[in-house]
PDB file of C-alpha atoms and ligand atoms in Angstrom:
ATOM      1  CA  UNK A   1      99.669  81.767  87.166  1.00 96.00           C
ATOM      2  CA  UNK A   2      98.424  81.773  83.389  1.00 98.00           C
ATOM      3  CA  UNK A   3      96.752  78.738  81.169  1.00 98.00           C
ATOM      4  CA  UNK A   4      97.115  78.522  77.854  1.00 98.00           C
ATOM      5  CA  UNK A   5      95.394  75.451  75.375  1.00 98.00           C
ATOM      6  CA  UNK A   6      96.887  74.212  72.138  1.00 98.00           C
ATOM      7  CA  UNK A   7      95.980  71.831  69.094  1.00 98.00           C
ATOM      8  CA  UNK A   8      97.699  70.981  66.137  1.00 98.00           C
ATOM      9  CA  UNK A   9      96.466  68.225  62.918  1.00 98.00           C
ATOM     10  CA  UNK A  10      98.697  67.334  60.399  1.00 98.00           C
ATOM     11  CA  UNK A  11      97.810  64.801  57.279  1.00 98.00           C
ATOM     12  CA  UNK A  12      99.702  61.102  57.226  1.00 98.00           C
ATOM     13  CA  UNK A  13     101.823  60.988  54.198  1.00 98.00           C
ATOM     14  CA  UNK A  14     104.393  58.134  53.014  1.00 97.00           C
ATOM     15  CA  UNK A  15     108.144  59.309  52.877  1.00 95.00           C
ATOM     16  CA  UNK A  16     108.069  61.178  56.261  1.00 96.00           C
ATOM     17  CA  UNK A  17     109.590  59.893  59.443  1.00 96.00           C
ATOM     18  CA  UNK A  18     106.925  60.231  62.354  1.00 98.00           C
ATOM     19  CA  UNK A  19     107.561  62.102  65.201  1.00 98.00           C
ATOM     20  CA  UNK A  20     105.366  62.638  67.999  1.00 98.00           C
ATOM     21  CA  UNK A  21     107.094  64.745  71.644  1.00 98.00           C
ATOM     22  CA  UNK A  22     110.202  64.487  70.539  1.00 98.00           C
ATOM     23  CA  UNK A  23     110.342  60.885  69.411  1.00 98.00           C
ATOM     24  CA  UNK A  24     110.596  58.826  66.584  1.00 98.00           C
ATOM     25  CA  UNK A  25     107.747  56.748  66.401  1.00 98.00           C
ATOM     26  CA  UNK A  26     108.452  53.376  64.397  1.00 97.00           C
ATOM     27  CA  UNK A  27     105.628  53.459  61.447  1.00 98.00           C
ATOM     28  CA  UNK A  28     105.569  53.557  57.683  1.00 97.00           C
ATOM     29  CA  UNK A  29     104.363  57.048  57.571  1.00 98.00           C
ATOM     30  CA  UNK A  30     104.972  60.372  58.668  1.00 98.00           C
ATOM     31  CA  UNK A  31     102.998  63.867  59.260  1.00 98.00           C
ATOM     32  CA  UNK A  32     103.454  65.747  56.001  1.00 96.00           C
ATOM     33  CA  UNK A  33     104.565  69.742  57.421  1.00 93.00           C
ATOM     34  CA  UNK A  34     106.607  72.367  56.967  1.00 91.00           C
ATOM     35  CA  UNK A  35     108.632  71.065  60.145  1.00 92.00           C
ATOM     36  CA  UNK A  36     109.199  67.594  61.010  1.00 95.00           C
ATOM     37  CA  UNK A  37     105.455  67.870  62.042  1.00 96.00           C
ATOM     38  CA  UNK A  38     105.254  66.785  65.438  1.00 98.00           C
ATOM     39  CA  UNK A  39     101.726  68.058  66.049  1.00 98.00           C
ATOM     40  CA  UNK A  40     102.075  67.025  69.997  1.00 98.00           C
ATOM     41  CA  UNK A  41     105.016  69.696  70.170  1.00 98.00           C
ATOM     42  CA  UNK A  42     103.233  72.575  68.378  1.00 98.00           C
ATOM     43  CA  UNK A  43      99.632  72.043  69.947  1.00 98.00           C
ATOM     44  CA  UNK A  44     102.082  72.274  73.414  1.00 98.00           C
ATOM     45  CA  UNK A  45     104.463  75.393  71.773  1.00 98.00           C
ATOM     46  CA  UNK A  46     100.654  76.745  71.050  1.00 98.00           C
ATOM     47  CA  UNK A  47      99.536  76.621  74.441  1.00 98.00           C
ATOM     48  CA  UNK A  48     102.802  77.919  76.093  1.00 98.00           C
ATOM     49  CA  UNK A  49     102.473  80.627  73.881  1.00 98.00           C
ATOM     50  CA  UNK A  50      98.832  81.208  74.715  1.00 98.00           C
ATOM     51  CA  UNK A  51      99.352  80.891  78.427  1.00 98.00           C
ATOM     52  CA  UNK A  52     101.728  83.922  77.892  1.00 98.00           C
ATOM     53  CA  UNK A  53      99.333  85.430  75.186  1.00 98.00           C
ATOM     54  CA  UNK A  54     102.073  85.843  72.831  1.00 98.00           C
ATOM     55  CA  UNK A  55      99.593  84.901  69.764  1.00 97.00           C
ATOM     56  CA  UNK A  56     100.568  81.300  68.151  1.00 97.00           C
ATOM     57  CA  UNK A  57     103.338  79.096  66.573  1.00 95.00           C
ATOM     58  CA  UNK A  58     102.641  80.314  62.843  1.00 93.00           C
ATOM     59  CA  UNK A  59     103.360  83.747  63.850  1.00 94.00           C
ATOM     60  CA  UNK A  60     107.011  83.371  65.806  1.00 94.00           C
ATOM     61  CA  UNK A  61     107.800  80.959  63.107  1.00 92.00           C
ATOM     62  CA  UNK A  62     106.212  80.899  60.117  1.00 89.00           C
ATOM     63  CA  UNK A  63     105.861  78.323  57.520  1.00 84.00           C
ATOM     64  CA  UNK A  64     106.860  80.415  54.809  1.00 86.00           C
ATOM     65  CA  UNK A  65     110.350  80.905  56.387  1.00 82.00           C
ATOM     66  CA  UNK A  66     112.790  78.476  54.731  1.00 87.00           C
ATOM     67  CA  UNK A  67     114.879  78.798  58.287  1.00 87.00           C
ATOM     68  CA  UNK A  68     112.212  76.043  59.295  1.00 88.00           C
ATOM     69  CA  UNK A  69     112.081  73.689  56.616  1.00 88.00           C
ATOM     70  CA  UNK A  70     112.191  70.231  58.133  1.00 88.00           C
ATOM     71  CA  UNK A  71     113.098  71.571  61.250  1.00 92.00           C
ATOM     72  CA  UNK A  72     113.296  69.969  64.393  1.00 96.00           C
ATOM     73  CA  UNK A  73     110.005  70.850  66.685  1.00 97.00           C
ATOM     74  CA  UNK A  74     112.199  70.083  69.806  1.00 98.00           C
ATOM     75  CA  UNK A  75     114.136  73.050  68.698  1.00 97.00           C
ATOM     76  CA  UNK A  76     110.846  75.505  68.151  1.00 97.00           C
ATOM     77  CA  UNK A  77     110.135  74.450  71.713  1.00 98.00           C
ATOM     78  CA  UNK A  78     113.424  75.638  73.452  1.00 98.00           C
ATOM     79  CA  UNK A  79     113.001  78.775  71.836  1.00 97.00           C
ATOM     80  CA  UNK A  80     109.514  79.581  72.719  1.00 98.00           C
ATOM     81  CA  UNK A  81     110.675  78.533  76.379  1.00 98.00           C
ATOM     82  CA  UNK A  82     113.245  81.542  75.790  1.00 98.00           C
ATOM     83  CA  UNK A  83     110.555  83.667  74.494  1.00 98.00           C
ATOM     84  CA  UNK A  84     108.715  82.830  77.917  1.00 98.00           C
ATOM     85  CA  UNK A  85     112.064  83.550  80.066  1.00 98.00           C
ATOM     86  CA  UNK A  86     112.470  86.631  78.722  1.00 98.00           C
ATOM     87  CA  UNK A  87     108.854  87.460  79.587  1.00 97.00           C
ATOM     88  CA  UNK A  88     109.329  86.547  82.679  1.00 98.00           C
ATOM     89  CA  UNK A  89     107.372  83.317  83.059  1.00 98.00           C
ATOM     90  CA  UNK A  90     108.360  79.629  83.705  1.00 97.00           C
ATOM     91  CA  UNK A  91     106.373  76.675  83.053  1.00 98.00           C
ATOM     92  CA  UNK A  92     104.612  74.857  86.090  1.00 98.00           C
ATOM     93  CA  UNK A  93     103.088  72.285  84.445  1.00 98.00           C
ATOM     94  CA  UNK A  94     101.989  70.478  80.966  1.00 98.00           C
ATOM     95  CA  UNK A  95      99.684  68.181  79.835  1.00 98.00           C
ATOM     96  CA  UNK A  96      99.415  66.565  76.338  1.00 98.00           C
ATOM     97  CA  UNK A  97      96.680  64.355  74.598  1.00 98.00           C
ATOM     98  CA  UNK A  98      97.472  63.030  70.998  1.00 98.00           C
ATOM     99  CA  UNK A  99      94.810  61.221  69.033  1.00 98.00           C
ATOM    100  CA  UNK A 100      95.928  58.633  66.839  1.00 98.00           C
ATOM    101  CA  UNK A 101      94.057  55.492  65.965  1.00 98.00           C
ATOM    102  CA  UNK A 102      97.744  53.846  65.245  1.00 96.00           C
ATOM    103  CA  UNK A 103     100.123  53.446  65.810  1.00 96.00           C
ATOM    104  CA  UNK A 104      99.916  52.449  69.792  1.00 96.00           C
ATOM    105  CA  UNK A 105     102.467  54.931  71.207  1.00 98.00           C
ATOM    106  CA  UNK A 106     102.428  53.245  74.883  1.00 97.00           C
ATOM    107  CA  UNK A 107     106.058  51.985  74.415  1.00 98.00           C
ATOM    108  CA  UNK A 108     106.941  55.789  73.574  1.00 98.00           C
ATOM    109  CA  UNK A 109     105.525  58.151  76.132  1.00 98.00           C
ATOM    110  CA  UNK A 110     108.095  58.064  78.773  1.00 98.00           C
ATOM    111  CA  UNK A 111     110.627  59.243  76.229  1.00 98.00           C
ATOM    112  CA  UNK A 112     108.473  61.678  75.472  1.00 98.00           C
ATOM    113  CA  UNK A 113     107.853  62.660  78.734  1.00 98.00           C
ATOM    114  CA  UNK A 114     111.985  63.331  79.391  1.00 98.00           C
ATOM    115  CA  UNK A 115     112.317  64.850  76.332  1.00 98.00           C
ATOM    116  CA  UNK A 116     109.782  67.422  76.332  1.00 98.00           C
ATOM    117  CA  UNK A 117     110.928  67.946  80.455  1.00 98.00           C
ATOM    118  CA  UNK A 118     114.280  68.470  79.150  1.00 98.00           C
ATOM    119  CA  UNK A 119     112.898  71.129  76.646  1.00 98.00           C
ATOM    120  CA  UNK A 120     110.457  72.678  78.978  1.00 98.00           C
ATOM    121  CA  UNK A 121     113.526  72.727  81.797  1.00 97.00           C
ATOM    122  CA  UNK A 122     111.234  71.471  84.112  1.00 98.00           C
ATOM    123  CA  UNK A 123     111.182  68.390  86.599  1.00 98.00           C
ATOM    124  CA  UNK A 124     109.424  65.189  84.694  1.00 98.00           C
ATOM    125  CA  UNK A 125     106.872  65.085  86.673  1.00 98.00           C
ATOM    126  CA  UNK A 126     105.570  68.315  85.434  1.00 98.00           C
ATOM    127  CA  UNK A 127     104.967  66.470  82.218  1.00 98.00           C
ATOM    128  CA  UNK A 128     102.037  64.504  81.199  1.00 98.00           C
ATOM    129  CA  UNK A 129     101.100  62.837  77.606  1.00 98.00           C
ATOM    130  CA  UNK A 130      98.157  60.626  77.324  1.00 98.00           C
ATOM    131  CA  UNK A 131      97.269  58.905  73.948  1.00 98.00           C
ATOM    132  CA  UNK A 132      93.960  58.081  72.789  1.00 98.00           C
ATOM    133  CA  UNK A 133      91.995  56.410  69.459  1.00 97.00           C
ATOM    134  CA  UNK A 134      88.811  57.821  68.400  1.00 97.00           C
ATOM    135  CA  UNK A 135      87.413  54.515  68.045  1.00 97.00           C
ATOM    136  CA  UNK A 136      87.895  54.472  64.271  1.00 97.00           C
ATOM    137  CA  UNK A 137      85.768  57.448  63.947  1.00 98.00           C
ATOM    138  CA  UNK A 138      86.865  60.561  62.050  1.00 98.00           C
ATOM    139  CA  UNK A 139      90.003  61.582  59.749  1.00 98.00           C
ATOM    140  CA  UNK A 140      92.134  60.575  63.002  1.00 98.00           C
ATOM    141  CA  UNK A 141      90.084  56.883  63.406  1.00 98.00           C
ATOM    142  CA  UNK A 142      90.125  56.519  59.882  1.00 98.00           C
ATOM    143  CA  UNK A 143      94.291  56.847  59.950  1.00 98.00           C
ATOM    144  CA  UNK A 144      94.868  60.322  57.869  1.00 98.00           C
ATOM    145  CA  UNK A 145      96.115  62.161  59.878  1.00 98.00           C
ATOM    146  CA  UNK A 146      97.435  62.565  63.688  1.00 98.00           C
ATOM    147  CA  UNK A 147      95.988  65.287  66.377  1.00 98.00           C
ATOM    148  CA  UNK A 148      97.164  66.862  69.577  1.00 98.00           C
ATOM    149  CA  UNK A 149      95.663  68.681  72.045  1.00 98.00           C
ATOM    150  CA  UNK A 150      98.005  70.546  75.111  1.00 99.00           C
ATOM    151  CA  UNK A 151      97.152  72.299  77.992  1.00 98.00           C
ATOM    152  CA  UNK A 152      99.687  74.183  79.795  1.00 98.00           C
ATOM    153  CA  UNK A 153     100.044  75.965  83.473  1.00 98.00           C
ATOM    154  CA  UNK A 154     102.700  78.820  83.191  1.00 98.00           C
ATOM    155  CA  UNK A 155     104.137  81.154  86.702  1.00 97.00           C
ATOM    156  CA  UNK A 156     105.548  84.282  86.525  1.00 93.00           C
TER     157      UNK A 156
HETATM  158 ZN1  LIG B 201     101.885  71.593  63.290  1.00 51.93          ZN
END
């Protein structure tokens, strides 16, 4: 079994859709990236990648390459689950934190949840994602930006 740990921050912008594991999240503003920037999928592509110690997400797909302008996280995902099947490895288990003093994404997680299962080809169970505030303290309390943290268990 290998562990890997991920995090990912991206600024708030206006004229961006938000999308956080897969989901779009109903709010007036978005994560400016070079993706769609779902930070919750690349601090969990980070730690898959980790686990496997196959370095990060800005080196299998850089933000310099126009190939991922605007692109879809869910699809950098499903490739660095290839990555890991080629390697050898599966994933056992994840577990996903993203810190954001709004909107309250309750009402969103279970998506998230099957999504990212359906991604990960694992059982939804394997999946966890926990939101949390700061309390109003710090760029995420004080609403400019959005942060994830992931943790993930791989077998091979
Ligand atoms: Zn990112």
């Amino acid at each position: 079994m290998r562990i890997g740990h991920g995090y990912d921050a991206h600024r708030l912008a206006d004229g961006r859709l938000l999308v956080l594991g897969g989901v779009r999240i109903d709010y007036p503003q978005g994560l400016a990236a070079h993706s769609d920037g779902d930070v919750a999928i690349h601090a969990l592509c980070d730690a898959l990648l980790g686990a496997a110690a196959m370095g990060d997400i800005g080196r299998h797909f850089p933000d310099t390459g126009a190939e991922f302008a605007g692109i879809d996280s869910r699809v950098l995902l499903r490739r660095v689950v290839e990555l890991l099947g080629q390697a050898g490895l599966s994933v056992g288990n994840v577990d996903l934190t993203i810190v954001a003093q709004t909107p309250r994404l309750a009402p969103y997680i279970q998506q998230m949840r099957e999504h990212l299962a359906a991604d990960l080809c694992v059982d939804i169970g394997a999946v966890n994602v926990k939101a949390t505030t700061t309390e109003g303290m710090g760029f995420a309390g004080r609403r400019e930006g959005i942060a994830a943290y992931a943790v993930a268990l791989l077998e091979g």
